[in-house]
PDB file of C-alpha atoms in Angstrom:
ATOM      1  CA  UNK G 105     113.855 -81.044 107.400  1.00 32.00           C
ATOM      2  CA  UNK G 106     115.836 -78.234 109.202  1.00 36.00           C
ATOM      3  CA  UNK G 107     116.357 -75.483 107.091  1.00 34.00           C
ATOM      4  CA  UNK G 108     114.781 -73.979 104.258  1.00 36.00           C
ATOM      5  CA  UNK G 109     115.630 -70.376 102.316  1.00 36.00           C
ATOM      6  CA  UNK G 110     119.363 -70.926 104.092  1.00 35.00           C
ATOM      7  CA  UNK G 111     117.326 -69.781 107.899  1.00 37.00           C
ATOM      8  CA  UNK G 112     117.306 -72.430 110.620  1.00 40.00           C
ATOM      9  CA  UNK G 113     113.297 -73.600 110.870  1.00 44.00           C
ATOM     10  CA  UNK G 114     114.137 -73.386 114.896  1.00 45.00           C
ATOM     11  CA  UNK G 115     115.834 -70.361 114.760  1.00 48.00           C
ATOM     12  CA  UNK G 116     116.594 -70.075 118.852  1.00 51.00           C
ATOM     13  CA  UNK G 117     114.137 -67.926 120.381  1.00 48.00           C
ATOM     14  CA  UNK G 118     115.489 -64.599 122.312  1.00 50.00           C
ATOM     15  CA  UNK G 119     117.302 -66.530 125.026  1.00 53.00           C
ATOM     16  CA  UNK G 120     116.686 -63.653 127.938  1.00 48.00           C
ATOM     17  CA  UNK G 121     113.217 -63.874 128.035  1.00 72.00           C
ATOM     18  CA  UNK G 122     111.960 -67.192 128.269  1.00 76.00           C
ATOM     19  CA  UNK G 123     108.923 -66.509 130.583  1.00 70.00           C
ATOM     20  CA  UNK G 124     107.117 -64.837 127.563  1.00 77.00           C
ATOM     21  CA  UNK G 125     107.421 -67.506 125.508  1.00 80.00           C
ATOM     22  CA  UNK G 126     106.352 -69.819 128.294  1.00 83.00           C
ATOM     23  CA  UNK G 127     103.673 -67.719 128.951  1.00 78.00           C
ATOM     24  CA  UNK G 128     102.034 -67.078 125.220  1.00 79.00           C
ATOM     25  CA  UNK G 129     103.025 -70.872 124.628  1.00 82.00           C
ATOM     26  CA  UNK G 130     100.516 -72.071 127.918  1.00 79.00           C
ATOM     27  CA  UNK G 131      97.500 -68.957 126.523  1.00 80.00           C
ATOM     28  CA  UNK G 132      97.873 -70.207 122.744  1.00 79.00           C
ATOM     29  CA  UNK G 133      94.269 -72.513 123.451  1.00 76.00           C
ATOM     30  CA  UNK G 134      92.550 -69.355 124.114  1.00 77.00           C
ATOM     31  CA  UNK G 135      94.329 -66.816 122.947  1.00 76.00           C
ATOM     32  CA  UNK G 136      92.030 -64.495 121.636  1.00 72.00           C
ATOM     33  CA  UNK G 137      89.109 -67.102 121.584  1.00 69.00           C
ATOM     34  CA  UNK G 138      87.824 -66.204 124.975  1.00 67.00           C
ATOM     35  CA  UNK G 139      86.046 -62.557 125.477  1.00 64.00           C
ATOM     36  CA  UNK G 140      86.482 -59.575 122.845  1.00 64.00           C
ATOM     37  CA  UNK G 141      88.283 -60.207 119.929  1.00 72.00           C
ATOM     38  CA  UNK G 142      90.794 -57.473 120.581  1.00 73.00           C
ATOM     39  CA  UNK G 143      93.707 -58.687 118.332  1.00 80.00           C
ATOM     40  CA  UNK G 144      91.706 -60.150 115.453  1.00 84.00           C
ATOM     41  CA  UNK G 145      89.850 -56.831 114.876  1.00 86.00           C
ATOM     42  CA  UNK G 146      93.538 -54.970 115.098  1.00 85.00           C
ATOM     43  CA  UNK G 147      94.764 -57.782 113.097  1.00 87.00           C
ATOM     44  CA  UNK G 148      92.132 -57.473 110.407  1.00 89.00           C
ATOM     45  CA  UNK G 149      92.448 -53.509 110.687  1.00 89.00           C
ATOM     46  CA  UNK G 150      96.342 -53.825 109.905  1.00 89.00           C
ATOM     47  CA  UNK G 151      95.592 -56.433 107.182  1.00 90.00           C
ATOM     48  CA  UNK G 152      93.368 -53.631 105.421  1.00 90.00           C
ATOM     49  CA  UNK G 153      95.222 -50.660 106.091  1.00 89.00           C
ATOM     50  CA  UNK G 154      98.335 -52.484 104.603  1.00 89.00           C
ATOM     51  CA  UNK G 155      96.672 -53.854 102.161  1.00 92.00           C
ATOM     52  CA  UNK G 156      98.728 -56.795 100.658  1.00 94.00           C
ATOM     53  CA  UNK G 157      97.376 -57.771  97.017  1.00 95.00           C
ATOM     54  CA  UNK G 158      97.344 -61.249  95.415  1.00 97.00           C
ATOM     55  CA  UNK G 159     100.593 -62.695  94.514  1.00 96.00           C
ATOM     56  CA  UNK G 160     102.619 -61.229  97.187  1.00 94.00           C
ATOM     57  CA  UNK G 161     104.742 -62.957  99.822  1.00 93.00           C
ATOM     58  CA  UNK G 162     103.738 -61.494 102.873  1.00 93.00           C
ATOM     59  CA  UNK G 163     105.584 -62.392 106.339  1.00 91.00           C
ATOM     60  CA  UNK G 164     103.735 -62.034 109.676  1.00 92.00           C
ATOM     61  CA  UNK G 165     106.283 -61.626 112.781  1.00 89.00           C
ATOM     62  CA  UNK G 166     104.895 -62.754 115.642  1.00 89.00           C
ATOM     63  CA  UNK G 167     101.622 -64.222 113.978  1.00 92.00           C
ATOM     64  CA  UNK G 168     100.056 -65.171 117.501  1.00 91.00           C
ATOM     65  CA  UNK G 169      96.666 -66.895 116.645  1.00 91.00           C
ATOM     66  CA  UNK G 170      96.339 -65.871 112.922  1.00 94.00           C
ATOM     67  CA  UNK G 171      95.110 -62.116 113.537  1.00 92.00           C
ATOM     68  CA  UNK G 172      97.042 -60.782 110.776  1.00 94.00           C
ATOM     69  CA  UNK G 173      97.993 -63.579 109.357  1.00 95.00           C
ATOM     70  CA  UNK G 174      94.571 -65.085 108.089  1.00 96.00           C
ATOM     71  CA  UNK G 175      93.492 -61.943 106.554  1.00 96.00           C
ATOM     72  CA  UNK G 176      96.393 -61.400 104.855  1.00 96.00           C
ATOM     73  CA  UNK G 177      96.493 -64.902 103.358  1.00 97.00           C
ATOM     74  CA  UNK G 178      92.753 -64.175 102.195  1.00 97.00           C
ATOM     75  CA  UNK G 179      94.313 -61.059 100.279  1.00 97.00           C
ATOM     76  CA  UNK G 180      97.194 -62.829  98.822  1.00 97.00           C
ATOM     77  CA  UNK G 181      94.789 -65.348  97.649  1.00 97.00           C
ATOM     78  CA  UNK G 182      96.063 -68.912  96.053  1.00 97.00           C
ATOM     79  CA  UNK G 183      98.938 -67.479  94.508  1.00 97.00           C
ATOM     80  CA  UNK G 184     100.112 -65.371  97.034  1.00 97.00           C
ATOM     81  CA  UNK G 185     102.178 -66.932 100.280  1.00 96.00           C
ATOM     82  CA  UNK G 186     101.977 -66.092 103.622  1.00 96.00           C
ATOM     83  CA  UNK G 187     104.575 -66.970 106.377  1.00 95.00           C
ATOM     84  CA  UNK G 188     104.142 -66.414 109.837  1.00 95.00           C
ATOM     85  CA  UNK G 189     106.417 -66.739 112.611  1.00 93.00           C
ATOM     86  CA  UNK G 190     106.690 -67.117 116.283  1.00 92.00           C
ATOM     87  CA  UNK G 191     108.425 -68.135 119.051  1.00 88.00           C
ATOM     88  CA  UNK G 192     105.674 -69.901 120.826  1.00 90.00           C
ATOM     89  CA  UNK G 193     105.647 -73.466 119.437  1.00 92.00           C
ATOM     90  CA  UNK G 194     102.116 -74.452 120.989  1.00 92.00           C
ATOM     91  CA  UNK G 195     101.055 -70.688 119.032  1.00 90.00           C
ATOM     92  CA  UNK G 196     102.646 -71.979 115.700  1.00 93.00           C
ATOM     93  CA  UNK G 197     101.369 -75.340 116.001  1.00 93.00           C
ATOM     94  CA  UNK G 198      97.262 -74.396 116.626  1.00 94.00           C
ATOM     95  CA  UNK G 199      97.320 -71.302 113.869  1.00 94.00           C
ATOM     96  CA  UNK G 200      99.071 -74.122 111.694  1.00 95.00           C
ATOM     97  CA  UNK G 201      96.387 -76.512 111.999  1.00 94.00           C
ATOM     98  CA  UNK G 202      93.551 -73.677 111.933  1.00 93.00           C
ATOM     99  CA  UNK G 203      94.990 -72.872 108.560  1.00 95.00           C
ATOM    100  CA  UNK G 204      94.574 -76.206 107.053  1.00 95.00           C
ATOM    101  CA  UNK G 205      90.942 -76.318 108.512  1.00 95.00           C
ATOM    102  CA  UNK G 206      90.219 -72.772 106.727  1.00 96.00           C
ATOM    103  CA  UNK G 207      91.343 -74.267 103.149  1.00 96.00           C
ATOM    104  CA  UNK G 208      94.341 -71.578 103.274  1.00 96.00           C
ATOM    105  CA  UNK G 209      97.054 -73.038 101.165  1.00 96.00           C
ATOM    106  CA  UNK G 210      99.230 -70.366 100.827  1.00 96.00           C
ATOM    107  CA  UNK G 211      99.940 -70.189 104.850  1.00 96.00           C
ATOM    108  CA  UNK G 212     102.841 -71.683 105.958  1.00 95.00           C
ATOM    109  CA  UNK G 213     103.793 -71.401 109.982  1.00 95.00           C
ATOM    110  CA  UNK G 214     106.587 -71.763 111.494  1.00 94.00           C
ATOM    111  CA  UNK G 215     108.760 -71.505 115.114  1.00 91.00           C
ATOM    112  CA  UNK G 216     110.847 -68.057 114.642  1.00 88.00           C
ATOM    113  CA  UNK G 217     111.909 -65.134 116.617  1.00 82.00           C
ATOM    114  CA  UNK G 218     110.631 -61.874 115.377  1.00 80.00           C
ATOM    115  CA  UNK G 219     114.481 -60.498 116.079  1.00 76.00           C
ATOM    116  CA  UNK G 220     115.667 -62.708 113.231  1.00 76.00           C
ATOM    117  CA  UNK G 221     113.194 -62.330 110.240  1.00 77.00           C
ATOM    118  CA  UNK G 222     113.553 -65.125 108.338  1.00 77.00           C
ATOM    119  CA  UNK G 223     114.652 -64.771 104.515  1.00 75.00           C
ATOM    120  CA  UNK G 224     116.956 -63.062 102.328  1.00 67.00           C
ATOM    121  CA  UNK G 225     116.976 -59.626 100.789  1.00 70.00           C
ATOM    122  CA  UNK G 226     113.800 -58.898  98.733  1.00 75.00           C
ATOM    123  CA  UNK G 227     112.227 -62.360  99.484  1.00 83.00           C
ATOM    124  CA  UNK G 228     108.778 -60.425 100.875  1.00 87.00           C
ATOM    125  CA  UNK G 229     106.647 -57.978  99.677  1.00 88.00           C
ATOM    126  CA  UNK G 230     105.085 -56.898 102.410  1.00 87.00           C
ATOM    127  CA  UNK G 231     106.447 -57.661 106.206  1.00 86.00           C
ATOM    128  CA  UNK G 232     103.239 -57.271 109.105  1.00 87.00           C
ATOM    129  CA  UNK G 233     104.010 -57.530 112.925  1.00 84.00           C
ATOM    130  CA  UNK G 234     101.049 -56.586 114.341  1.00 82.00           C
ATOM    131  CA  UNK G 235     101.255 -56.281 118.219  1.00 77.00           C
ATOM    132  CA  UNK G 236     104.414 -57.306 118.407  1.00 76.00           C
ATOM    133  CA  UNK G 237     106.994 -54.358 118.052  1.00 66.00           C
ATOM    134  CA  UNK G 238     107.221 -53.799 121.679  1.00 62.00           C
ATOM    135  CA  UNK G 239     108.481 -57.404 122.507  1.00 66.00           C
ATOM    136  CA  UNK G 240     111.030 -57.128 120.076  1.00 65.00           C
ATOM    137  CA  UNK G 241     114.403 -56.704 122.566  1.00 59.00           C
ATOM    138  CA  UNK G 242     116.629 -56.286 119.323  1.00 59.00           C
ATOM    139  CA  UNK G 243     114.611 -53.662 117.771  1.00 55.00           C
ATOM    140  CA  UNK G 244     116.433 -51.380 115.455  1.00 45.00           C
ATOM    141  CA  UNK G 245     118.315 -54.037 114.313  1.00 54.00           C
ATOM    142  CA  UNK G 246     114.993 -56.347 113.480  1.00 54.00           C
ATOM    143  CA  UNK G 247     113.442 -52.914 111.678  1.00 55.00           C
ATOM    144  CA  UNK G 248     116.715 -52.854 109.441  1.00 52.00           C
ATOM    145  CA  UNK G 249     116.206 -57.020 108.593  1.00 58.00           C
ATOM    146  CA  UNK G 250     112.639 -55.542 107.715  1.00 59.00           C
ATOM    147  CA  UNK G 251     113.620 -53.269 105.340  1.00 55.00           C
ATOM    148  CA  UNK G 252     116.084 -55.661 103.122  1.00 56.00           C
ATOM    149  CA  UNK G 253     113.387 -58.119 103.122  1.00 57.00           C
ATOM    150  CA  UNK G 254     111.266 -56.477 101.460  1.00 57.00           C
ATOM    151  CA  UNK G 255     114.473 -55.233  99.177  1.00 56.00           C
ATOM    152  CA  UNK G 256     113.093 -51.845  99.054  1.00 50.00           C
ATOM    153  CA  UNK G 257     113.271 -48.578 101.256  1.00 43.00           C
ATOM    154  CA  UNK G 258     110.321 -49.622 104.005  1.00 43.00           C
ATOM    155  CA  UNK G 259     108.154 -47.681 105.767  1.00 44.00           C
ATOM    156  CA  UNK G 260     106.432 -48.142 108.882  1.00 46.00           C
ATOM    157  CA  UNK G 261     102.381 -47.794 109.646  1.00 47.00           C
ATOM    158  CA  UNK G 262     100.904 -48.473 112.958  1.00 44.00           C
ATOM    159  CA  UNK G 263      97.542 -49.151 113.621  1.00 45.00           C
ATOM    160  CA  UNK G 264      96.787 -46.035 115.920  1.00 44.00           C
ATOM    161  CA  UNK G 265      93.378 -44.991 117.673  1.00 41.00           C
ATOM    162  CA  UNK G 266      92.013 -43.017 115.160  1.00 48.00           C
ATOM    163  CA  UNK G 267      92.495 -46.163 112.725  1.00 51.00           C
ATOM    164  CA  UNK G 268      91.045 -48.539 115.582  1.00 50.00           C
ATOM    165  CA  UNK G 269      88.359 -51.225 114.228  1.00 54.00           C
ATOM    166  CA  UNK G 270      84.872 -49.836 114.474  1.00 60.00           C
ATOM    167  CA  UNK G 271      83.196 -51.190 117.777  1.00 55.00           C
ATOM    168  CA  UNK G 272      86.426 -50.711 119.541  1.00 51.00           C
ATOM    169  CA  UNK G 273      87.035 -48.067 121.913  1.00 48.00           C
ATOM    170  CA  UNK G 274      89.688 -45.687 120.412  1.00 43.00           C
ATOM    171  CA  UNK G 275      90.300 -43.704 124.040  1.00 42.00           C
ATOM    172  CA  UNK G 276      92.151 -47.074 125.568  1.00 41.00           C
TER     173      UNK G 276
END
């Protein structure tokens, strides 16, 4: 099965940086699962701010280890869907498997590069990328895929200090 919604499933990952792949691909066992849990508080922060409600098809760019992902599927609920994309396969293939072991149904995961959102005009409801912006080498044009995904005029919010998790130090 190679395609689905008219997107490649392996949509080729942005071909000048393959180090960053390589390098999120060999962290995925531990990313954050060793030390603070930095990008599961932002994650969770983002999830709340944004607020998705159930029934809506949320997509996570750059879903990492489930940060946003997870609590965003919890929000959806059963018949909501969630779909989360990145371009580390060892990344997509743990928070895959982690979302089977939490019971979340409505999570699907799949290889994707944030650049090329997957899905046609209007398809999502609500689009997260939550530390991932910066990485994003095609950038205006990936903020303009946003905004037809979600078939509406989009706006932007960024988790900033002041709406930093409590617990987590909002001067760094």
């Amino acid at each position: 099965h190679t395609s689905c919604r008219g997107y490649s499933l392996r949509m080729p990952p942005d071909p000048t940086n393959p180090y960053m792949i390589d390098v999120f691909d060999r962290a995925a066992g531990v990313y954050d699962r060793l030390g603070v849990a930095y990008f599961s508080a932002f994650g969770a922060r983002l999830a709340e701010i944004v607020a998705p409600v159930p029934g809506q098809r949320v997509l996570d760019l750059g879903c990492g280890r489930g940060a946003v992902l997870f609590p965003s599927a919890r929000a959806v609920g059963s018949s909501g869907h969630v779909l989360g994309i990145d371009a580390a396969p060892n990344m997509v293939s743990l928070t895959a498997a982690e979302a089977v072991e939490l019971g979340l149904d409505q999570v699907e995961v799949r290889l994707g590069d944030a650049d090329y959102p997957p899905g046609v005009d209007g398809e999502y409801d609500v689009v997260l990328a939550g530390l991932v912006l910066f990485f994003l080498w095609n950038g205006l044009s990936a903020r303009l895929d946003l905004a037809k995904a979600t078939g509406a005029a989009a706006s932007a919010r960024a988790v900033e200090a002041n709406d930093a998790p409590e617990g987590t130090d909002r001067a760094a």
